[in-house]
Amino acid sequence: MKTIQPAAAIAWLAVAVMATASPAAVAQNPSQKPIRMNTANIPAFVSRWIATTHREVSRRTVSVDGESAELTRYERRDGRNAALEGEHFSTVMAADGTLKGFANIALDLVGKPLPSRERTEQIARAFLQENAPDLLPKMEIHWIEPHDEPIKLSSGSDSKTVTLTGMKLKARNLADGRWFWVIVGSDEKPMVFERDIVWISFPGHRKTEKWLHDGWLKKQAKAAAGGKK
């Protein structure tokens, strides 16, 4: 298979982090196959876009439905709302280079008008065409609705939580029965993407690990700490 440059598949990550940055040129991918990326090259590429705002704070190997992946987290250099449940930009990359998902949890996107359902679908489809074209042929849209994510604001010893809302397009890939979604922020750029989510219908819960979700990470850390006692 022809090698695809990392810049093509990571371009949407760049614009999600830097809303004021100029758009990157994104190569077309008509093959309808998952875009593979060299994980060794991505951090350097992303750093070109986030150097003035974010810095890498952690990187570790994780398991996603029994397969190896890499979770990388970036937080603001100025320390604003740092640590779990605060502001962050995180990615999950499969060992084969497939972008499994990313989350851009940013205070700057809070409290602003959201795109319409029609505009959300348009943005989501464009994103998928460039970054996950294999999901489009058998995509069945389940719904498009507002979706909330919490951000914990911290200032000294005080903290409070605000709500970051985006428009979520939730869909199922009929080719394998797995779920995926794109959440579009108030800046009309994808702020969350997750793919290949395994859902257990009864009793009704997600099986796939939630590495991009701080609330889940916090519970995992607490459980691990309790197990060591």
PDB file of N, CA and C in Angstrom, residues 9 15 19 39-40 55 67 73 82-83 87 109 129 140 145 152 159 173 186 198 202 204-205 208 213:
ATOM      1  N   ALA A   9      -3.108  12.917   7.781  1.00  0.00           N
ATOM      2  CA  ALA A   9      -4.073  12.390   8.744  1.00  0.00           C
ATOM      3  C   ALA A   9      -4.116  13.162  10.041  1.00  0.00           C
ATOM      4  N   VAL A  15      -5.649  21.645  13.639  1.00  0.00           N
ATOM      5  CA  VAL A  15      -6.586  22.765  13.666  1.00  0.00           C
ATOM      6  C   VAL A  15      -7.473  22.715  14.893  1.00  0.00           C
ATOM      7  N   ALA A  19      -6.955  26.952  16.982  1.00  0.00           N
ATOM      8  CA  ALA A  19      -8.056  27.487  16.176  1.00  0.00           C
ATOM      9  C   ALA A  19      -7.619  28.679  15.352  1.00  0.00           C
ATOM     10  N   THR A  39       3.664   6.491  14.438  1.00  0.00           N
ATOM     11  CA  THR A  39       3.534   7.131  15.740  1.00  0.00           C
ATOM     12  C   THR A  39       4.818   7.808  16.186  1.00  0.00           C
ATOM     13  N   ALA A  40       5.942   7.359  15.660  1.00  0.00           N
ATOM     14  CA  ALA A  40       7.209   7.973  16.051  1.00  0.00           C
ATOM     15  C   ALA A  40       7.330   9.394  15.516  1.00  0.00           C
ATOM     16  N   ARG A  55       2.111  21.380  25.962  1.00  0.00           N
ATOM     17  CA  ARG A  55       3.325  20.565  25.995  1.00  0.00           C
ATOM     18  C   ARG A  55       2.941  19.132  26.343  1.00  0.00           C
ATOM     19  N   GLU A  67      -5.813  -4.874  22.091  1.00  0.00           N
ATOM     20  CA  GLU A  67      -4.733  -4.531  21.171  1.00  0.00           C
ATOM     21  C   GLU A  67      -3.924  -3.356  21.715  1.00  0.00           C
ATOM     22  N   ARG A  73      -0.729  12.645  26.054  1.00  0.00           N
ATOM     23  CA  ARG A  73      -1.492  13.758  26.618  1.00  0.00           C
ATOM     24  C   ARG A  73      -0.667  15.033  26.589  1.00  0.00           C
ATOM     25  N   ALA A  82      -4.594  22.416  34.689  1.00  0.00           N
ATOM     26  CA  ALA A  82      -3.809  21.228  34.368  1.00  0.00           C
ATOM     27  C   ALA A  82      -4.298  20.020  35.171  1.00  0.00           C
ATOM     28  N   ALA A  83      -3.776  18.854  34.844  1.00  0.00           N
ATOM     29  CA  ALA A  83      -4.037  17.578  35.513  1.00  0.00           C
ATOM     30  C   ALA A  83      -5.377  16.989  35.080  1.00  0.00           C
ATOM     31  N   GLU A  87      -8.056  20.984  31.364  1.00  0.00           N
ATOM     32  CA  GLU A  87      -7.872  21.141  29.926  1.00  0.00           C
ATOM     33  C   GLU A  87      -6.769  20.208  29.428  1.00  0.00           C
ATOM     34  N   LEU A 109     -13.513  26.956  24.183  1.00  0.00           N
ATOM     35  CA  LEU A 109     -14.668  26.527  23.396  1.00  0.00           C
ATOM     36  C   LEU A 109     -15.972  26.562  24.192  1.00  0.00           C
ATOM     37  N   GLN A 129     -13.708  11.744   5.833  1.00  0.00           N
ATOM     38  CA  GLN A 129     -13.181  11.520   4.490  1.00  0.00           C
ATOM     39  C   GLN A 129     -11.674  11.644   4.468  1.00  0.00           C
ATOM     40  N   GLU A 140     -23.993   4.396   9.390  1.00  0.00           N
ATOM     41  CA  GLU A 140     -25.399   4.613   9.701  1.00  0.00           C
ATOM     42  C   GLU A 140     -25.467   5.610  10.861  1.00  0.00           C
ATOM     43  N   GLU A 145     -26.728  15.253  18.278  1.00  0.00           N
ATOM     44  CA  GLU A 145     -27.275  15.984  19.416  1.00  0.00           C
ATOM     45  C   GLU A 145     -26.151  16.679  20.192  1.00  0.00           C
ATOM     46  N   LYS A 152     -12.685  20.852  34.804  1.00  0.00           N
ATOM     47  CA  LYS A 152     -12.472  21.355  36.158  1.00  0.00           C
ATOM     48  C   LYS A 152     -11.527  22.549  36.100  1.00  0.00           C
ATOM     49  N   SER A 159     -11.642  25.294  43.187  1.00  0.00           N
ATOM     50  CA  SER A 159     -11.917  24.658  41.911  1.00  0.00           C
ATOM     51  C   SER A 159     -13.417  24.611  41.673  1.00  0.00           C
ATOM     52  N   ASN A 173     -20.766   1.642  12.272  1.00  0.00           N
ATOM     53  CA  ASN A 173     -20.172   1.084  11.072  1.00  0.00           C
ATOM     54  C   ASN A 173     -20.821  -0.276  10.835  1.00  0.00           C
ATOM     55  N   SER A 186     -17.632  24.575  19.151  1.00  0.00           N
ATOM     56  CA  SER A 186     -18.222  25.864  18.790  1.00  0.00           C
ATOM     57  C   SER A 186     -17.426  26.585  17.708  1.00  0.00           C
ATOM     58  N   VAL A 198     -16.672  -0.798  20.841  1.00  0.00           N
ATOM     59  CA  VAL A 198     -17.493  -1.990  21.035  1.00  0.00           C
ATOM     60  C   VAL A 198     -18.532  -1.700  22.110  1.00  0.00           C
ATOM     61  N   PHE A 202     -26.690  -5.603  26.052  1.00  0.00           N
ATOM     62  CA  PHE A 202     -27.334  -5.933  27.322  1.00  0.00           C
ATOM     63  C   PHE A 202     -26.255  -6.285  28.342  1.00  0.00           C
ATOM     64  N   GLY A 204     -26.229  -2.969  28.422  1.00  0.00           N
ATOM     65  CA  GLY A 204     -26.132  -1.655  27.793  1.00  0.00           C
ATOM     66  C   GLY A 204     -24.994  -0.823  28.329  1.00  0.00           C
ATOM     67  N   HIS A 205     -23.773  -1.116  27.895  1.00  0.00           N
ATOM     68  CA  HIS A 205     -22.637  -0.305  28.312  1.00  0.00           C
ATOM     69  C   HIS A 205     -21.496  -0.479  27.317  1.00  0.00           C
ATOM     70  N   THR A 208     -15.290  -0.989  25.142  1.00  0.00           N
ATOM     71  CA  THR A 208     -13.994  -0.393  24.795  1.00  0.00           C
ATOM     72  C   THR A 208     -13.537   0.591  25.870  1.00  0.00           C
ATOM     73  N   HIS A 213     -11.097   9.838  28.262  1.00  0.00           N
ATOM     74  CA  HIS A 213     -12.042  10.400  29.223  1.00  0.00           C
ATOM     75  C   HIS A 213     -11.427  10.461  30.617  1.00  0.00           C
TER      76      HIS A 213
END
